Amino acid sequence: MAKLSFFPGFRFHPTDAELVCFYLRRKICQKLINPDVISELDIYKFAPWDLP
């Protein structure tokens, strides 16, 4: 997983509505989300105590 760098003070804190209306809707429609602020991770490849 690549480490993203943002400007100092950057904070990603979307509301539930923003996540559903923007991220999930675009993901279902297979549209790109740029910048890639939300990383995808297959949590089943890790033990619970090893999650990044």
mmCIF file of C-alpha atoms in Angstrom:
data_model
loop_
_atom_site.group_PDB
_atom_site.id
_atom_site.type_symbol
_atom_site.label_atom_id
_atom_site.label_comp_id
_atom_site.label_asym_id
_atom_site.label_seq_id
_atom_site.Cartn_x
_atom_site.Cartn_y
_atom_site.Cartn_z
ATOM 1 C CA MET A 1 0.000 0.000 0.000
ATOM 2 C CA ALA A 2 1.523 3.311 -1.070
ATOM 3 C CA LYS A 3 1.927 6.072 1.460
ATOM 4 C CA LEU A 4 0.128 9.228 0.362
ATOM 5 C CA SER A 5 1.478 12.640 1.244
ATOM 6 C CA PHE A 6 -0.734 15.657 1.779
ATOM 7 C CA PHE A 7 -0.069 19.175 2.935
ATOM 8 C CA PRO A 8 0.445 19.756 6.679
ATOM 9 C CA GLY A 9 -2.842 19.973 8.526
ATOM 10 C CA PHE A 10 -4.773 17.933 5.963
ATOM 11 C CA ARG A 11 -7.586 16.063 7.665
ATOM 12 C CA PHE A 12 -9.913 13.595 5.995
ATOM 13 C CA HIS A 13 -13.079 13.455 8.072
ATOM 14 C CA PRO A 14 -16.152 12.984 5.831
ATOM 15 C CA THR A 15 -19.652 12.729 7.207
ATOM 16 C CA ASP A 16 -21.671 9.542 6.749
ATOM 17 C CA ALA A 17 -23.757 11.285 4.093
ATOM 18 C CA GLU A 18 -20.632 12.380 2.191
ATOM 19 C CA LEU A 19 -19.285 8.832 2.233
ATOM 20 C CA VAL A 20 -22.529 7.388 0.910
ATOM 21 C CA CYS A 21 -23.360 10.134 -1.594
ATOM 22 C CA PHE A 22 -19.877 10.623 -2.982
ATOM 23 C CA TYR A 23 -17.609 7.656 -2.360
ATOM 24 C CA LEU A 24 -19.964 4.667 -2.370
ATOM 25 C CA ARG A 25 -22.107 5.930 -5.249
ATOM 26 C CA ARG A 26 -19.015 6.507 -7.405
ATOM 27 C CA LYS A 27 -17.562 3.130 -6.389
ATOM 28 C CA ILE A 28 -20.755 1.281 -7.353
ATOM 29 C CA CYS A 29 -20.789 3.088 -10.729
ATOM 30 C CA GLN A 30 -17.104 2.168 -11.149
ATOM 31 C CA LYS A 31 -16.060 5.805 -11.504
ATOM 32 C CA LEU A 32 -12.623 6.981 -10.460
ATOM 33 C CA ILE A 33 -12.180 8.814 -7.201
ATOM 34 C CA ASN A 34 -9.328 11.277 -7.352
ATOM 35 C CA PRO A 35 -7.297 11.918 -5.287
ATOM 36 C CA ASP A 36 -7.094 8.469 -3.809
ATOM 37 C CA VAL A 37 -7.665 9.537 -0.218
ATOM 38 C CA ILE A 38 -9.524 6.363 0.668
ATOM 39 C CA SER A 39 -7.337 3.299 0.315
ATOM 40 C CA GLU A 40 -8.785 -0.147 -0.157
ATOM 41 C CA LEU A 41 -7.506 -3.026 1.914
ATOM 42 C CA ASP A 42 -8.495 -6.679 2.007
ATOM 43 C CA ILE A 43 -8.833 -7.076 5.770
ATOM 44 C CA TYR A 44 -9.160 -10.840 5.434
ATOM 45 C CA LYS A 45 -5.478 -11.065 4.490
ATOM 46 C CA PHE A 46 -4.466 -9.932 7.995
ATOM 47 C CA ALA A 47 -4.917 -11.189 11.504
ATOM 48 C CA PRO A 48 -6.892 -8.638 13.574
ATOM 49 C CA TRP A 49 -3.805 -7.613 15.547
ATOM 50 C CA ASP A 50 -1.792 -7.106 12.329
ATOM 51 C CA LEU A 51 -4.168 -4.704 10.576
ATOM 52 C CA PRO A 52 -2.333 -1.610 9.330
#
